[in-house]
Coordinates of N, CA and C in Angstrom, one line a residue:
M1 N 2.5 19.8 -13.2 CA 1.5 18.9 -12.6 C 0.7 19.7 -11.6
N2 N -0.6 19.4 -11.6 CA -1.5 20.1 -10.7 C -1.4 19.4 -9.3
I3 N -1.0 20.2 -8.3 CA -0.8 19.7 -7.0 C -2.0 19.2 -6.3
L4 N -3.2 19.8 -6.6 CA -4.4 19.3 -6.1 C -4.8 17.9 -6.6
M5 N -4.6 17.7 -7.9 CA -4.8 16.4 -8.5 C -3.9 15.3 -7.8
F6 N -2.6 15.7 -7.6 CA -1.7 14.8 -7.0 C -2.1 14.4 -5.6
L7 N -2.5 15.4 -4.8 CA -3.0 15.2 -3.4 C -4.3 14.3 -3.4
A8 N -5.2 14.6 -4.4 CA -6.4 13.8 -4.4 C -6.1 12.3 -4.8
A9 N -5.2 12.1 -5.7 CA -4.8 10.8 -6.1 C -4.1 10.1 -4.9
L10 N -3.2 10.8 -4.2 CA -2.6 10.2 -3.0 C -3.6 9.8 -2.0
A11 N -4.6 10.6 -1.8 CA -5.6 10.3 -0.8 C -6.4 9.1 -1.2
V12 N -6.8 9.0 -2.5 CA -7.5 7.8 -3.0 C -6.7 6.6 -2.8
I13 N -5.5 6.6 -3.2 CA -4.6 5.4 -3.1 C -4.4 5.0 -1.6
T14 N -4.2 6.0 -0.8 CA -4.1 5.6 0.7 C -5.4 5.1 1.2
L15 N -6.5 5.6 0.8 CA -7.8 5.1 1.3 C -8.0 3.6 0.7
G16 N -7.6 3.4 -0.5 CA -7.7 2.1 -1.1 C -6.8 1.1 -0.3
H17 N -5.6 1.5 0.1 CA -4.7 0.6 0.9 C -5.3 0.3 2.2
F18 N -5.9 1.3 2.8 CA -6.6 1.2 4.1 C -7.7 0.1 4.1
F19 N -8.5 0.3 3.0 CA -9.7 -0.7 2.9 C -9.2 -2.1 2.6
R20 N -8.1 -2.2 1.8 CA -7.5 -3.5 1.5 C -7.0 -4.2 2.8
I21 N -6.4 -3.4 3.7 CA -5.9 -3.9 4.9 C -7.0 -4.3 5.9
R22 N -8.1 -3.5 5.9 CA -9.3 -3.8 6.7 C -9.9 -5.1 6.2
R23 N -10.0 -5.3 4.9 CA -10.6 -6.5 4.4 C -9.7 -7.7 4.7
W24 N -8.4 -7.5 4.6 CA -7.5 -8.6 4.9 C -7.6 -8.9 6.4
K25 N -7.7 -7.9 7.2 CA -7.8 -8.2 8.7 C -9.1 -8.9 9.0
S26 N -10.2 -8.6 8.3 CA -11.5 -9.2 8.5 C -11.4 -10.7 8.2
F27 N -10.6 -11.1 7.2 CA -10.4 -12.5 6.9 C -9.6 -13.2 8.0
I28 N -8.5 -12.5 8.4 CA -7.6 -13.1 9.4 C -8.2 -13.2 10.8
S29 N -9.1 -12.2 11.1 CA -9.6 -12.1 12.5 C -10.5 -13.2 12.9
V30 N -11.0 -14.0 11.9 CA -11.8 -15.2 12.2 C -11.0 -16.2 13.0
Y31 N -9.7 -16.3 12.7 CA -8.8 -17.2 13.3 C -7.9 -16.7 14.4
E32 N -7.5 -15.4 14.3 CA -6.6 -14.8 15.3 C -6.6 -13.3 15.1
D33 N -6.1 -12.7 16.1 CA -6.1 -11.2 16.1 C -4.7 -10.7 15.5
S34 N -4.8 -9.7 14.7 CA -3.6 -9.2 14.0 C -3.7 -7.6 14.2
H35 N -2.5 -7.1 14.1 CA -2.4 -5.6 14.3 C -2.4 -4.9 12.9
D36 N -3.0 -3.8 12.8 CA -3.0 -3.0 11.6 C -1.6 -2.6 11.1
S37 N -0.8 -2.3 12.1 CA 0.6 -1.9 11.7 C 1.4 -3.0 11.1
D38 N 1.2 -4.2 11.5 CA 1.8 -5.4 10.9 C 1.3 -5.6 9.5
L39 N 0.0 -5.5 9.3 CA -0.6 -5.7 8.0 C -0.1 -4.6 7.0
M40 N -0.1 -3.3 7.5 CA 0.4 -2.2 6.7 C 1.8 -2.4 6.3
F41 N 2.7 -2.8 7.2 CA 4.1 -3.0 6.9 C 4.2 -4.1 5.9
C42 N 3.5 -5.2 6.0 CA 3.6 -6.3 5.1 C 3.1 -5.9 3.7
T43 N 2.0 -5.2 3.7 CA 1.5 -4.7 2.4 C 2.4 -3.8 1.7
G44 N 3.0 -2.9 2.5 CA 4.0 -2.0 1.9 C 5.2 -2.7 1.3
I45 N 5.7 -3.7 2.0 CA 6.8 -4.5 1.5 C 6.4 -5.3 0.3
G46 N 5.2 -5.8 0.3 CA 4.7 -6.5 -0.9 C 4.6 -5.6 -2.1
Y47 N 4.1 -4.4 -1.9 CA 4.1 -3.5 -3.1 C 5.5 -3.1 -3.5
L48 N 6.4 -2.9 -2.6 CA 7.8 -2.6 -2.9 C 8.4 -3.7 -3.8
V49 N 8.2 -5.0 -3.4 CA 8.7 -6.1 -4.2 C 8.0 -6.2 -5.5
D50 N 6.7 -5.9 -5.6 CA 6.0 -5.9 -6.8 C 6.5 -4.9 -7.8
N51 N 7.1 -3.8 -7.3 CA 7.6 -2.8 -8.2 C 9.0 -3.2 -8.8
V52 N 9.6 -4.2 -8.1 CA 11.0 -4.6 -8.6 C 10.9 -5.9 -9.3
L53 N 10.1 -6.9 -8.9 CA 10.0 -8.2 -9.5 C 8.7 -8.4 -10.1
P54 N 8.6 -9.2 -11.2 CA 7.4 -9.4 -11.9 C 6.5 -10.5 -11.3
F55 N 5.3 -10.7 -11.8 CA 4.4 -11.8 -11.5 C 3.9 -11.8 -10.1
H56 N 3.7 -10.6 -9.5 CA 3.1 -10.5 -8.1 C 3.9 -11.3 -7.1
V57 N 5.2 -11.3 -7.2 CA 6.0 -12.0 -6.2 C 5.9 -11.3 -4.9
G58 N 5.5 -10.0 -4.9 CA 5.3 -9.3 -3.6 C 4.2 -9.9 -2.8
D59 N 3.2 -10.5 -3.4 CA 2.2 -11.2 -2.6 C 2.7 -12.4 -1.9
I60 N 3.6 -13.1 -2.5 CA 4.2 -14.2 -1.8 C 5.1 -13.7 -0.7
V61 N 5.8 -12.7 -0.9 CA 6.7 -12.1 0.1 C 5.8 -11.6 1.3
R62 N 4.7 -10.9 0.9 CA 3.8 -10.4 2.0 C 3.2 -11.6 2.8
A63 N 2.9 -12.7 2.2 CA 2.4 -13.8 2.9 C 3.5 -14.4 3.8
A64 N 4.7 -14.5 3.3 CA 5.8 -15.0 4.1 C 6.1 -14.1 5.4
I65 N 6.1 -12.8 5.2 CA 6.4 -11.9 6.3 C 5.3 -12.0 7.3
I66 N 4.0 -11.9 6.9 CA 3.0 -11.9 7.9 C 2.8 -13.3 8.5
G67 N 3.1 -14.3 7.7 CA 3.1 -15.7 8.2 C 4.0 -15.9 9.4
K68 N 5.1 -15.2 9.4 CA 6.0 -15.3 10.6 C 5.5 -14.7 11.8
K69 N 4.6 -13.6 11.6 CA 4.1 -12.9 12.7 C 2.8 -13.6 13.3
L70 N 2.1 -14.3 12.4 CA 0.8 -14.9 12.8 C 1.1 -16.4 13.2
K71 N 0.3 -17.0 14.0 CA 0.5 -18.3 14.4 C -0.1 -19.3 13.4
N72 N -0.9 -18.9 12.4 CA -1.4 -19.8 11.4 C -0.4 -20.0 10.3
G73 N 0.6 -19.2 10.1 CA 1.6 -19.4 9.2 C 1.4 -18.8 7.8
A74 N 2.4 -19.0 6.9 CA 2.4 -18.4 5.6 C 1.4 -19.0 4.7
A75 N 1.1 -20.3 4.8 CA 0.1 -20.9 3.9 C -1.3 -20.3 4.1
F76 N -1.6 -20.0 5.4 CA -2.9 -19.4 5.7 C -2.9 -17.9 5.1
S77 N -1.8 -17.2 5.3 CA -1.7 -15.9 4.8 C -1.8 -15.8 3.2
L78 N -1.2 -16.8 2.6 CA -1.2 -16.9 1.1 C -2.6 -17.2 0.6
A79 N -3.3 -18.0 1.4 CA -4.7 -18.3 1.0 C -5.6 -17.1 1.1
V80 N -5.4 -16.3 2.2 CA -6.1 -15.1 2.4 C -5.8 -14.1 1.2
I81 N -4.6 -14.0 0.8 CA -4.2 -13.1 -0.2 C -4.8 -13.5 -1.6
I82 N -4.9 -14.8 -1.8 CA -5.5 -15.3 -3.0 C -7.0 -15.0 -3.0
I83 N -7.7 -15.2 -1.9 CA -9.1 -14.8 -1.8 C -9.3 -13.3 -2.0
D84 N -8.3 -12.5 -1.5 CA -8.4 -11.1 -1.7 C -8.3 -10.7 -3.1
R85 N -7.4 -11.3 -3.8 CA -7.2 -11.1 -5.3 C -8.4 -11.5 -6.1
I86 N -9.1 -12.6 -5.7 CA -10.3 -13.1 -6.4 C -11.4 -12.0 -6.2
L87 N -11.5 -11.5 -4.9 CA -12.5 -10.5 -4.7 C -12.2 -9.2 -5.5
D88 N -10.9 -8.9 -5.7 CA -10.6 -7.7 -6.5 C -11.1 -7.9 -7.9
V89 N -11.0 -9.1 -8.5 CA -11.4 -9.4 -9.8 C -13.0 -9.2 -9.9
F90 N -13.7 -9.7 -8.9 CA -15.1 -9.5 -8.9 C -15.5 -8.1 -8.8
V91 N -14.8 -7.3 -8.0 CA -15.1 -5.9 -7.9 C -14.9 -5.2 -9.2
V92 N -13.8 -5.5 -9.9 CA -13.5 -4.8 -11.1 C -14.5 -5.3 -12.2
A93 N -14.9 -6.6 -12.2 CA -15.9 -7.0 -13.2 C -17.2 -6.4 -13.0
Y94 N -17.6 -6.1 -11.7 CA -18.8 -5.5 -11.4 C -18.8 -4.0 -11.8
N95 N -17.7 -3.3 -11.6 CA -17.6 -1.9 -11.9 C -17.4 -1.5 -13.3
V96 N -16.9 -2.4 -14.1 CA -16.6 -2.1 -15.5 C -17.9 -1.7 -16.3
P97 N -19.0 -2.4 -16.2 CA -20.2 -1.9 -16.9 C -20.7 -0.6 -16.3
L98 N -20.6 -0.3 -15.0 CA -21.0 1.0 -14.5 C -20.1 2.1 -15.0
V99 N -18.8 1.9 -15.1 CA -17.9 2.9 -15.6 C -18.2 3.1 -17.1
K100 N -18.4 2.0 -17.8 CA -18.7 2.2 -19.3 C -19.9 3.0 -19.5
T101 N -21.0 2.8 -18.7 CA -22.2 3.5 -18.9 C -22.0 5.0 -18.6
Q102 N -21.2 5.3 -17.5 CA -21.0 6.7 -17.2 C -20.1 7.3 -18.2
M103 N -19.2 6.6 -18.8 CA -18.3 7.2 -19.8 C -19.1 7.6 -21.1
K104 N -20.1 6.7 -21.4 CA -21.0 7.0 -22.5 C -21.8 8.3 -22.3
K105 N -22.3 8.4 -21.1 CA -23.0 9.7 -20.7 C -22.1 10.9 -20.8
I106 N -20.9 10.8 -20.4 CA -19.9 11.9 -20.4 C -19.6 12.3 -21.9
I107 N -19.4 11.3 -22.7 CA -19.1 11.5 -24.1 C -20.3 12.2 -24.8
V108 N -21.5 11.7 -24.5 CA -22.7 12.3 -25.2 C -22.9 13.7 -24.7
T109 N -22.7 14.0 -23.5 CA -22.9 15.4 -23.0 C -21.8 16.3 -23.5
A110 N -20.6 15.8 -23.8 CA -19.5 16.6 -24.3 C -19.7 17.0 -25.7
K111 N -20.5 16.3 -26.5 CA -20.6 16.6 -27.9 C -21.5 17.8 -28.1

C-alpha cells in the first residue's frame, strides 16, 4: 500500500470529522456552549459503536453521551444529529451530478 495515499486519506477523513464537529457545534451553540473535546469524544464513541452494531446505533449513543454533558439533554442532541444526517443527504445529492460530470470527462480523456 502506498503510504502517501494512506496519509492523504487519513488527513481527508480527519478533516471531515473536524467539519462535522464544527457543524454540530454551530447547531448546539444557539442554545448553549459546548466544548470541541466533548463533541470529538462523543463522535468517536458513536463511530466506534457504528462499527460494532448495525443501523447507526452509534448516533443514538452519541446523543445519549453528549446529552448528559449538555443541559438541553439527549432529545435535543438526537434532534441535532438527525438534522446533521439530513444535511449529509443534501450534500451528497448535490455532489453526485458534479462527480458524475467529472468522471465522464476523465473517462473521455483517458480514451
